[in-house]
Amino acid sequence: MRKLNWIIGLVILLGWGCEPKDDPTPVAPGQEVKKAIFDTMNEWYFWNQELPAEVDFADFPTNDDFLDGIIFKPLDRFSYLTTQEAFNNSFVGRNAGHGFGFAFTEDEKLYISFVFDESPAGKDGWKRGWEITQINGKPIADYKTSTGGYDFKLGTSDPGISNTFTFKLPDGSTTTRTNVKAEYQSNSVLEQKVFDVGGKKVGYWAYQSFKATAGLSPTRSAEVTSSMEFFQSQGINELIIDLRYNGGGSVAVAEQISNYLIQASNSGKLMYTNKLNSTKTSQNSSENFSKIGNLELSRVIFITSRGSASASELVINNLDPYLDVILIGDNTFGKPVGSFPLSQFNRVLVENNVELVPITFATANAEGKAEYFDGFPANFSVGDSPQFDWGDTQDLRLAAALQYVQNGSISGRIMNTFYRPKWEMIDAFKGLQQEFPAF
């Protein structure tokens, strides 16, 4: 049996040499997929000992209801079902939709938080910092739900669906745009630039999701390579990585980034370990650092929020034993576990185009730090300011990071801006879309 190729925050499992098992146990007509889910979960689910001994499949109207009914709560907020095509497309950035994200200010004004360059929104010129005042002719307040969240009723991500948005631009003018959803290739790098701070060259990297570049082997991101080569050419002394809206993605890309950031003196040392359930201990594995490039950093400053999850947290945890890691913004989401897709182990799932992606492993760093289900706490709590574009020093979290580089501290004035949004973009999605949140 060949070694597992871990590649997501979630992960993709490639080239496994086992055949799916045939189960002769009879099952009621129409319940075959639920039975396949249950059997596969019993074999691979990280918390398989917490699964019910028996279930009545007929009690659950849908396959999603069934999975939600058997997972180990409250720790498992992550297992999901999707299709094989959707799963594979997401991890190489093949998206469909308008192609933007959002964030709220403390007074619940809604702003565009990021835009993918080649998406319908990006091609229409939308920018971070535009305030969304109306959607389809209704004010934002009209979309608030009884639970305190929002449902903007934008429809599915299918191409051809249109929505109309009214924006207030930074210069005070307004514009109304009708935008039609379409398929597009998303980018991960939202900004890269270098600041001169007190004689130091400080790199700033806004990184939105850990997506691999299709066709590259071994799995990696060409965008990451380009950005790191840029920072190397600039001779940076410090690096600020902005992960505030980064819900995760490819573990292989997380490893790639970690290998750029680790010092040469720590190359070859333990990066992290994977632990599967008690019946799969032979598949437990570890990954060591293998230095890429010539960046030599003594610390990395991360801008984080509750939207920073999964592979974002993996990079932070990987580096923590070896570098001074500083978090500015808000606490991270809390996902110390990951998954690989399991349809390949069950013929019924394959034949019904159901991709089962439950939690299958937990990670720990070189110091054994593992169960951070409450997220990593921010060293300095600073409010978000989505009204300012990427790299604008008026952005509070960027300003705080630059101030920390210069002074080793952050002023009370900036820290007094902290607020925790009642509802964030990561709350608008579940499953695969929560890993790659965008409208």
JSON list of N, CA, C and O in Angstrom, two decimals, residues 333-378:
[
{"chain": "A", "resi": 333, "resn": "PHE", "atom": "N", "xyz": [-10.23, 30.11, 13.75]},
{"chain": "A", "resi": 333, "resn": "PHE", "atom": "CA", "xyz": [-11.47, 29.33, 13.78]},
{"chain": "A", "resi": 333, "resn": "PHE", "atom": "C", "xyz": [-11.40, 28.11, 14.70]},
{"chain": "A", "resi": 333, "resn": "PHE", "atom": "O", "xyz": [-12.30, 27.83, 15.47]},
{"chain": "A", "resi": 334, "resn": "GLY", "atom": "N", "xyz": [-10.33, 27.34, 14.58]},
{"chain": "A", "resi": 334, "resn": "GLY", "atom": "CA", "xyz": [-10.18, 26.13, 15.40]},
{"chain": "A", "resi": 334, "resn": "GLY", "atom": "C", "xyz": [-10.48, 24.85, 14.66]},
{"chain": "A", "resi": 334, "resn": "GLY", "atom": "O", "xyz": [-11.50, 24.21, 14.89]},
{"chain": "A", "resi": 335, "resn": "LYS", "atom": "N", "xyz": [-9.56, 24.46, 13.77]},
{"chain": "A", "resi": 335, "resn": "LYS", "atom": "CA", "xyz": [-9.73, 23.21, 13.04]},
{"chain": "A", "resi": 335, "resn": "LYS", "atom": "C", "xyz": [-8.39, 22.45, 13.00]},
{"chain": "A", "resi": 335, "resn": "LYS", "atom": "O", "xyz": [-7.63, 22.55, 12.03]},
{"chain": "A", "resi": 336, "resn": "PRO", "atom": "N", "xyz": [-8.12, 21.66, 14.05]},
{"chain": "A", "resi": 336, "resn": "PRO", "atom": "CA", "xyz": [-6.87, 20.90, 14.10]},
{"chain": "A", "resi": 336, "resn": "PRO", "atom": "C", "xyz": [-6.97, 19.53, 13.46]},
{"chain": "A", "resi": 336, "resn": "PRO", "atom": "O", "xyz": [-6.14, 18.66, 13.72]},
{"chain": "A", "resi": 337, "resn": "VAL", "atom": "N", "xyz": [-8.00, 19.34, 12.65]},
{"chain": "A", "resi": 337, "resn": "VAL", "atom": "CA", "xyz": [-8.27, 18.04, 12.03]},
{"chain": "A", "resi": 337, "resn": "VAL", "atom": "C", "xyz": [-8.47, 18.24, 10.54]},
{"chain": "A", "resi": 337, "resn": "VAL", "atom": "O", "xyz": [-8.69, 19.35, 10.07]},
{"chain": "A", "resi": 338, "resn": "GLY", "atom": "N", "xyz": [-8.38, 17.16, 9.77]},
{"chain": "A", "resi": 338, "resn": "GLY", "atom": "CA", "xyz": [-8.53, 17.25, 8.34]},
{"chain": "A", "resi": 338, "resn": "GLY", "atom": "C", "xyz": [-9.16, 16.00, 7.76]},
{"chain": "A", "resi": 338, "resn": "GLY", "atom": "O", "xyz": [-9.57, 15.10, 8.49]},
{"chain": "A", "resi": 339, "resn": "SER", "atom": "N", "xyz": [-9.22, 15.95, 6.46]},
{"chain": "A", "resi": 339, "resn": "SER", "atom": "CA", "xyz": [-9.97, 14.91, 5.77]},
{"chain": "A", "resi": 339, "resn": "SER", "atom": "C", "xyz": [-9.31, 14.54, 4.46]},
{"chain": "A", "resi": 339, "resn": "SER", "atom": "O", "xyz": [-8.53, 15.30, 3.91]},
{"chain": "A", "resi": 340, "resn": "PHE", "atom": "N", "xyz": [-9.65, 13.38, 3.96]},
{"chain": "A", "resi": 340, "resn": "PHE", "atom": "CA", "xyz": [-9.43, 13.06, 2.56]},
{"chain": "A", "resi": 340, "resn": "PHE", "atom": "C", "xyz": [-10.70, 12.42, 2.02]},
{"chain": "A", "resi": 340, "resn": "PHE", "atom": "O", "xyz": [-11.49, 11.84, 2.77]},
{"chain": "A", "resi": 341, "resn": "PRO", "atom": "N", "xyz": [-10.94, 12.54, 0.72]},
{"chain": "A", "resi": 341, "resn": "PRO", "atom": "CA", "xyz": [-12.19, 12.06, 0.14]},
{"chain": "A", "resi": 341, "resn": "PRO", "atom": "C", "xyz": [-12.22, 10.53, 0.10]},
{"chain": "A", "resi": 341, "resn": "PRO", "atom": "O", "xyz": [-11.24, 9.87, -0.22]},
{"chain": "A", "resi": 342, "resn": "LEU", "atom": "N", "xyz": [-13.39, 9.95, 0.38]},
{"chain": "A", "resi": 342, "resn": "LEU", "atom": "CA", "xyz": [-13.49, 8.51, 0.59]},
{"chain": "A", "resi": 342, "resn": "LEU", "atom": "C", "xyz": [-14.31, 7.77, -0.46]},
{"chain": "A", "resi": 342, "resn": "LEU", "atom": "O", "xyz": [-14.48, 6.54, -0.35]},
{"chain": "A", "resi": 343, "resn": "SER", "atom": "N", "xyz": [-14.81, 8.43, -1.48]},
{"chain": "A", "resi": 343, "resn": "SER", "atom": "CA", "xyz": [-15.65, 7.72, -2.44]},
{"chain": "A", "resi": 343, "resn": "SER", "atom": "C", "xyz": [-14.90, 6.57, -3.10]},
{"chain": "A", "resi": 343, "resn": "SER", "atom": "O", "xyz": [-15.49, 5.54, -3.45]},
{"chain": "A", "resi": 344, "resn": "GLN", "atom": "N", "xyz": [-13.58, 6.72, -3.25]},
{"chain": "A", "resi": 344, "resn": "GLN", "atom": "CA", "xyz": [-12.79, 5.70, -3.93]},
{"chain": "A", "resi": 344, "resn": "GLN", "atom": "C", "xyz": [-12.79, 4.36, -3.18]},
{"chain": "A", "resi": 344, "resn": "GLN", "atom": "O", "xyz": [-12.43, 3.34, -3.76]},
{"chain": "A", "resi": 345, "resn": "PHE", "atom": "N", "xyz": [-13.21, 4.37, -1.92]},
{"chain": "A", "resi": 345, "resn": "PHE", "atom": "CA", "xyz": [-13.23, 3.13, -1.14]},
{"chain": "A", "resi": 345, "resn": "PHE", "atom": "C", "xyz": [-14.58, 2.44, -1.15]},
{"chain": "A", "resi": 345, "resn": "PHE", "atom": "O", "xyz": [-14.75, 1.42, -0.50]},
{"chain": "A", "resi": 346, "resn": "ASN", "atom": "N", "xyz": [-15.56, 3.03, -1.87]},
{"chain": "A", "resi": 346, "resn": "ASN", "atom": "CA", "xyz": [-16.89, 2.42, -1.87]},
{"chain": "A", "resi": 346, "resn": "ASN", "atom": "C", "xyz": [-17.53, 2.62, -3.24]},
{"chain": "A", "resi": 346, "resn": "ASN", "atom": "O", "xyz": [-17.77, 3.75, -3.67]},
{"chain": "A", "resi": 347, "resn": "ARG", "atom": "N", "xyz": [-17.81, 1.53, -3.92]},
{"chain": "A", "resi": 347, "resn": "ARG", "atom": "CA", "xyz": [-18.33, 1.57, -5.28]},
{"chain": "A", "resi": 347, "resn": "ARG", "atom": "C", "xyz": [-19.69, 2.28, -5.35]},
{"chain": "A", "resi": 347, "resn": "ARG", "atom": "O", "xyz": [-19.98, 2.97, -6.33]},
{"chain": "A", "resi": 348, "resn": "VAL", "atom": "N", "xyz": [-20.52, 2.12, -4.32]},
{"chain": "A", "resi": 348, "resn": "VAL", "atom": "CA", "xyz": [-21.84, 2.76, -4.33]},
{"chain": "A", "resi": 348, "resn": "VAL", "atom": "C", "xyz": [-21.70, 4.28, -4.36]},
{"chain": "A", "resi": 348, "resn": "VAL", "atom": "O", "xyz": [-22.43, 4.98, -5.08]},
{"chain": "A", "resi": 349, "resn": "LEU", "atom": "N", "xyz": [-20.75, 4.82, -3.60]},
{"chain": "A", "resi": 349, "resn": "LEU", "atom": "CA", "xyz": [-20.53, 6.26, -3.61]},
{"chain": "A", "resi": 349, "resn": "LEU", "atom": "C", "xyz": [-20.05, 6.73, -4.98]},
{"chain": "A", "resi": 349, "resn": "LEU", "atom": "O", "xyz": [-20.52, 7.75, -5.49]},
{"chain": "A", "resi": 350, "resn": "VAL", "atom": "N", "xyz": [-19.15, 5.99, -5.58]},
{"chain": "A", "resi": 350, "resn": "VAL", "atom": "CA", "xyz": [-18.66, 6.35, -6.91]},
{"chain": "A", "resi": 350, "resn": "VAL", "atom": "C", "xyz": [-19.79, 6.35, -7.92]},
{"chain": "A", "resi": 350, "resn": "VAL", "atom": "O", "xyz": [-19.96, 7.30, -8.71]},
{"chain": "A", "resi": 351, "resn": "GLU", "atom": "N", "xyz": [-20.58, 5.28, -7.92]},
{"chain": "A", "resi": 351, "resn": "GLU", "atom": "CA", "xyz": [-21.65, 5.14, -8.91]},
{"chain": "A", "resi": 351, "resn": "GLU", "atom": "C", "xyz": [-22.73, 6.20, -8.75]},
{"chain": "A", "resi": 351, "resn": "GLU", "atom": "O", "xyz": [-23.42, 6.53, -9.70]},
{"chain": "A", "resi": 352, "resn": "ASN", "atom": "N", "xyz": [-22.89, 6.75, -7.54]},
{"chain": "A", "resi": 352, "resn": "ASN", "atom": "CA", "xyz": [-23.90, 7.77, -7.28]},
{"chain": "A", "resi": 352, "resn": "ASN", "atom": "C", "xyz": [-23.31, 9.18, -7.24]},
{"chain": "A", "resi": 352, "resn": "ASN", "atom": "O", "xyz": [-24.00, 10.13, -6.87]},
{"chain": "A", "resi": 353, "resn": "ASN", "atom": "N", "xyz": [-22.03, 9.31, -7.61]},
{"chain": "A", "resi": 353, "resn": "ASN", "atom": "CA", "xyz": [-21.33, 10.60, -7.64]},
{"chain": "A", "resi": 353, "resn": "ASN", "atom": "C", "xyz": [-21.46, 11.34, -6.31]},
{"chain": "A", "resi": 353, "resn": "ASN", "atom": "O", "xyz": [-21.74, 12.54, -6.25]},
{"chain": "A", "resi": 354, "resn": "VAL", "atom": "N", "xyz": [-21.26, 10.60, -5.23]},
{"chain": "A", "resi": 354, "resn": "VAL", "atom": "CA", "xyz": [-21.26, 11.18, -3.89]},
{"chain": "A", "resi": 354, "resn": "VAL", "atom": "C", "xyz": [-19.82, 11.15, -3.38]},
{"chain": "A", "resi": 354, "resn": "VAL", "atom": "O", "xyz": [-19.22, 10.08, -3.28]},
{"chain": "A", "resi": 355, "resn": "GLU", "atom": "N", "xyz": [-19.28, 12.33, -3.09]},
{"chain": "A", "resi": 355, "resn": "GLU", "atom": "CA", "xyz": [-17.97, 12.39, -2.47]},
{"chain": "A", "resi": 355, "resn": "GLU", "atom": "C", "xyz": [-18.15, 12.60, -0.98]},
{"chain": "A", "resi": 355, "resn": "GLU", "atom": "O", "xyz": [-18.73, 13.60, -0.55]},
{"chain": "A", "resi": 356, "resn": "LEU", "atom": "N", "xyz": [-17.69, 11.64, -0.21]},
{"chain": "A", "resi": 356, "resn": "LEU", "atom": "CA", "xyz": [-17.79, 11.69, 1.25]},
{"chain": "A", "resi": 356, "resn": "LEU", "atom": "C", "xyz": [-16.46, 12.23, 1.79]},
{"chain": "A", "resi": 356, "resn": "LEU", "atom": "O", "xyz": [-15.40, 11.67, 1.55]},
{"chain": "A", "resi": 357, "resn": "VAL", "atom": "N", "xyz": [-16.55, 13.35, 2.54]},
{"chain": "A", "resi": 357, "resn": "VAL", "atom": "CA", "xyz": [-15.34, 14.01, 3.05]},
{"chain": "A", "resi": 357, "resn": "VAL", "atom": "C", "xyz": [-15.50, 14.24, 4.56]},
{"chain": "A", "resi": 357, "resn": "VAL", "atom": "O", "xyz": [-15.75, 15.36, 5.01]},
{"chain": "A", "resi": 358, "resn": "PRO", "atom": "N", "xyz": [-15.37, 13.19, 5.34]},
{"chain": "A", "resi": 358, "resn": "PRO", "atom": "CA", "xyz": [-15.46, 13.34, 6.79]},
{"chain": "A", "resi": 358, "resn": "PRO", "atom": "C", "xyz": [-14.08, 13.59, 7.40]},
{"chain": "A", "resi": 358, "resn": "PRO", "atom": "O", "xyz": [-13.05, 13.42, 6.74]},
{"chain": "A", "resi": 359, "resn": "ILE", "atom": "N", "xyz": [-14.06, 13.97, 8.66]},
{"chain": "A", "resi": 359, "resn": "ILE", "atom": "CA", "xyz": [-12.79, 14.11, 9.36]},
{"chain": "A", "resi": 359, "resn": "ILE", "atom": "C", "xyz": [-12.15, 12.72, 9.47]},
{"chain": "A", "resi": 359, "resn": "ILE", "atom": "O", "xyz": [-12.77, 11.78, 9.96]},
{"chain": "A", "resi": 360, "resn": "THR", "atom": "N", "xyz": [-10.89, 12.61, 9.03]},
{"chain": "A", "resi": 360, "resn": "THR", "atom": "CA", "xyz": [-10.20, 11.33, 9.05]},
{"chain": "A", "resi": 360, "resn": "THR", "atom": "C", "xyz": [-8.88, 11.35, 9.80]},
{"chain": "A", "resi": 360, "resn": "THR", "atom": "O", "xyz": [-8.30, 10.29, 10.04]},
{"chain": "A", "resi": 361, "resn": "PHE", "atom": "N", "xyz": [-8.38, 12.54, 10.16]},
{"chain": "A", "resi": 361, "resn": "PHE", "atom": "CA", "xyz": [-7.10, 12.59, 10.87]},
{"chain": "A", "resi": 361, "resn": "PHE", "atom": "C", "xyz": [-6.99, 13.87, 11.68]},
{"chain": "A", "resi": 361, "resn": "PHE", "atom": "O", "xyz": [-7.71, 14.84, 11.46]},
{"chain": "A", "resi": 362, "resn": "ALA", "atom": "N", "xyz": [-6.06, 13.86, 12.63]},
{"chain": "A", "resi": 362, "resn": "ALA", "atom": "CA", "xyz": [-5.71, 15.03, 13.42]},
{"chain": "A", "resi": 362, "resn": "ALA", "atom": "C", "xyz": [-4.23, 15.33, 13.23]},
{"chain": "A", "resi": 362, "resn": "ALA", "atom": "O", "xyz": [-3.43, 14.42, 12.99]},
{"chain": "A", "resi": 363, "resn": "THR", "atom": "N", "xyz": [-3.87, 16.58, 13.33]},
{"chain": "A", "resi": 363, "resn": "THR", "atom": "CA", "xyz": [-2.47, 16.97, 13.18]},
{"chain": "A", "resi": 363, "resn": "THR", "atom": "C", "xyz": [-1.92, 17.51, 14.49]},
{"chain": "A", "resi": 363, "resn": "THR", "atom": "O", "xyz": [-2.66, 18.00, 15.34]},
{"chain": "A", "resi": 364, "resn": "ALA", "atom": "N", "xyz": [-0.60, 17.42, 14.63]},
{"chain": "A", "resi": 364, "resn": "ALA", "atom": "CA", "xyz": [0.10, 17.99, 15.79]},
{"chain": "A", "resi": 364, "resn": "ALA", "atom": "C", "xyz": [1.44, 18.52, 15.30]},
{"chain": "A", "resi": 364, "resn": "ALA", "atom": "O", "xyz": [2.04, 17.96, 14.37]},
{"chain": "A", "resi": 365, "resn": "ASN", "atom": "N", "xyz": [1.92, 19.60, 15.91]},
{"chain": "A", "resi": 365, "resn": "ASN", "atom": "CA", "xyz": [3.21, 20.15, 15.49]},
{"chain": "A", "resi": 365, "resn": "ASN", "atom": "C", "xyz": [4.35, 19.45, 16.21]},
{"chain": "A", "resi": 365, "resn": "ASN", "atom": "O", "xyz": [4.15, 18.47, 16.93]},
{"chain": "A", "resi": 366, "resn": "ALA", "atom": "N", "xyz": [5.55, 19.95, 16.04]},
{"chain": "A", "resi": 366, "resn": "ALA", "atom": "CA", "xyz": [6.74, 19.28, 16.58]},
{"chain": "A", "resi": 366, "resn": "ALA", "atom": "C", "xyz": [6.74, 19.25, 18.11]},
{"chain": "A", "resi": 366, "resn": "ALA", "atom": "O", "xyz": [7.42, 18.42, 18.71]},
{"chain": "A", "resi": 367, "resn": "GLU", "atom": "N", "xyz": [5.98, 20.14, 18.73]},
{"chain": "A", "resi": 367, "resn": "GLU", "atom": "CA", "xyz": [5.87, 20.14, 20.19]},
{"chain": "A", "resi": 367, "resn": "GLU", "atom": "C", "xyz": [4.64, 19.40, 20.69]},
{"chain": "A", "resi": 367, "resn": "GLU", "atom": "O", "xyz": [4.34, 19.41, 21.88]},
{"chain": "A", "resi": 368, "resn": "GLY", "atom": "N", "xyz": [3.93, 18.76, 19.76]},
{"chain": "A", "resi": 368, "resn": "GLY", "atom": "CA", "xyz": [2.74, 18.00, 20.13]},
{"chain": "A", "resi": 368, "resn": "GLY", "atom": "C", "xyz": [1.49, 18.82, 20.28]},
{"chain": "A", "resi": 368, "resn": "GLY", "atom": "O", "xyz": [0.45, 18.31, 20.72]},
{"chain": "A", "resi": 369, "resn": "LYS", "atom": "N", "xyz": [1.54, 20.11, 19.91]},
{"chain": "A", "resi": 369, "resn": "LYS", "atom": "CA", "xyz": [0.34, 20.96, 20.01]},
{"chain": "A", "resi": 369, "resn": "LYS", "atom": "C", "xyz": [-0.67, 20.48, 19.00]},
{"chain": "A", "resi": 369, "resn": "LYS", "atom": "O", "xyz": [-0.40, 20.43, 17.79]},
{"chain": "A", "resi": 370, "resn": "ALA", "atom": "N", "xyz": [-1.86, 20.11, 19.48]},
{"chain": "A", "resi": 370, "resn": "ALA", "atom": "CA", "xyz": [-2.83, 19.46, 18.60]},
{"chain": "A", "resi": 370, "resn": "ALA", "atom": "C", "xyz": [-4.23, 20.03, 18.76]},
{"chain": "A", "resi": 370, "resn": "ALA", "atom": "O", "xyz": [-4.72, 20.74, 17.89]},
{"chain": "A", "resi": 371, "resn": "GLU", "atom": "N", "xyz": [-4.89, 19.79, 19.86]},
{"chain": "A", "resi": 371, "resn": "GLU", "atom": "CA", "xyz": [-6.34, 20.00, 19.94]},
{"chain": "A", "resi": 371, "resn": "GLU", "atom": "C", "xyz": [-6.71, 21.47, 20.17]},
{"chain": "A", "resi": 371, "resn": "GLU", "atom": "O", "xyz": [-7.22, 21.84, 21.24]},
{"chain": "A", "resi": 372, "resn": "TYR", "atom": "N", "xyz": [-6.54, 22.29, 19.14]},
{"chain": "A", "resi": 372, "resn": "TYR", "atom": "CA", "xyz": [-6.87, 23.71, 19.25]},
{"chain": "A", "resi": 372, "resn": "TYR", "atom": "C", "xyz": [-8.25, 23.97, 18.65]},
{"chain": "A", "resi": 372, "resn": "TYR", "atom": "O", "xyz": [-8.42, 24.82, 17.76]},
{"chain": "A", "resi": 373, "resn": "PHE", "atom": "N", "xyz": [-9.24, 23.27, 19.13]},
{"chain": "A", "resi": 373, "resn": "PHE", "atom": "CA", "xyz": [-10.60, 23.42, 18.60]},
{"chain": "A", "resi": 373, "resn": "PHE", "atom": "C", "xyz": [-11.20, 24.80, 18.88]},
{"chain": "A", "resi": 373, "resn": "PHE", "atom": "O", "xyz": [-12.16, 25.20, 18.24]},
{"chain": "A", "resi": 374, "resn": "ASP", "atom": "N", "xyz": [-10.64, 25.51, 19.85]},
{"chain": "A", "resi": 374, "resn": "ASP", "atom": "CA", "xyz": [-11.10, 26.88, 20.13]},
{"chain": "A", "resi": 374, "resn": "ASP", "atom": "C", "xyz": [-10.31, 27.91, 19.32]},
{"chain": "A", "resi": 374, "resn": "ASP", "atom": "O", "xyz": [-10.52, 29.11, 19.48]},
{"chain": "A", "resi": 375, "resn": "GLY", "atom": "N", "xyz": [-9.42, 27.45, 18.47]},
{"chain": "A", "resi": 375, "resn": "GLY", "atom": "CA", "xyz": [-8.62, 28.35, 17.66]},
{"chain": "A", "resi": 375, "resn": "GLY", "atom": "C", "xyz": [-7.39, 28.82, 18.40]},
{"chain": "A", "resi": 375, "resn": "GLY", "atom": "O", "xyz": [-7.20, 28.57, 19.58]},
{"chain": "A", "resi": 376, "resn": "PHE", "atom": "N", "xyz": [-6.51, 29.52, 17.67]},
{"chain": "A", "resi": 376, "resn": "PHE", "atom": "CA", "xyz": [-5.34, 30.15, 18.28]},
{"chain": "A", "resi": 376, "resn": "PHE", "atom": "C", "xyz": [-5.70, 31.56, 18.70]},
{"chain": "A", "resi": 376, "resn": "PHE", "atom": "O", "xyz": [-6.26, 32.33, 17.90]},
{"chain": "A", "resi": 377, "resn": "PRO", "atom": "N", "xyz": [-5.40, 31.95, 19.93]},
{"chain": "A", "resi": 377, "resn": "PRO", "atom": "CA", "xyz": [-5.74, 33.31, 20.36]},
{"chain": "A", "resi": 377, "resn": "PRO", "atom": "C", "xyz": [-4.81, 34.34, 19.72]},
{"chain": "A", "resi": 377, "resn": "PRO", "atom": "O", "xyz": [-3.62, 34.09, 19.51]},
{"chain": "A", "resi": 378, "resn": "ALA", "atom": "N", "xyz": [-5.38, 35.47, 19.38]},
{"chain": "A", "resi": 378, "resn": "ALA", "atom": "CA", "xyz": [-4.58, 36.56, 18.85]},
{"chain": "A", "resi": 378, "resn": "ALA", "atom": "C", "xyz": [-3.70, 37.14, 19.96]},
{"chain": "A", "resi": 378, "resn": "ALA", "atom": "O", "xyz": [-4.16, 37.31, 21.09]}
]
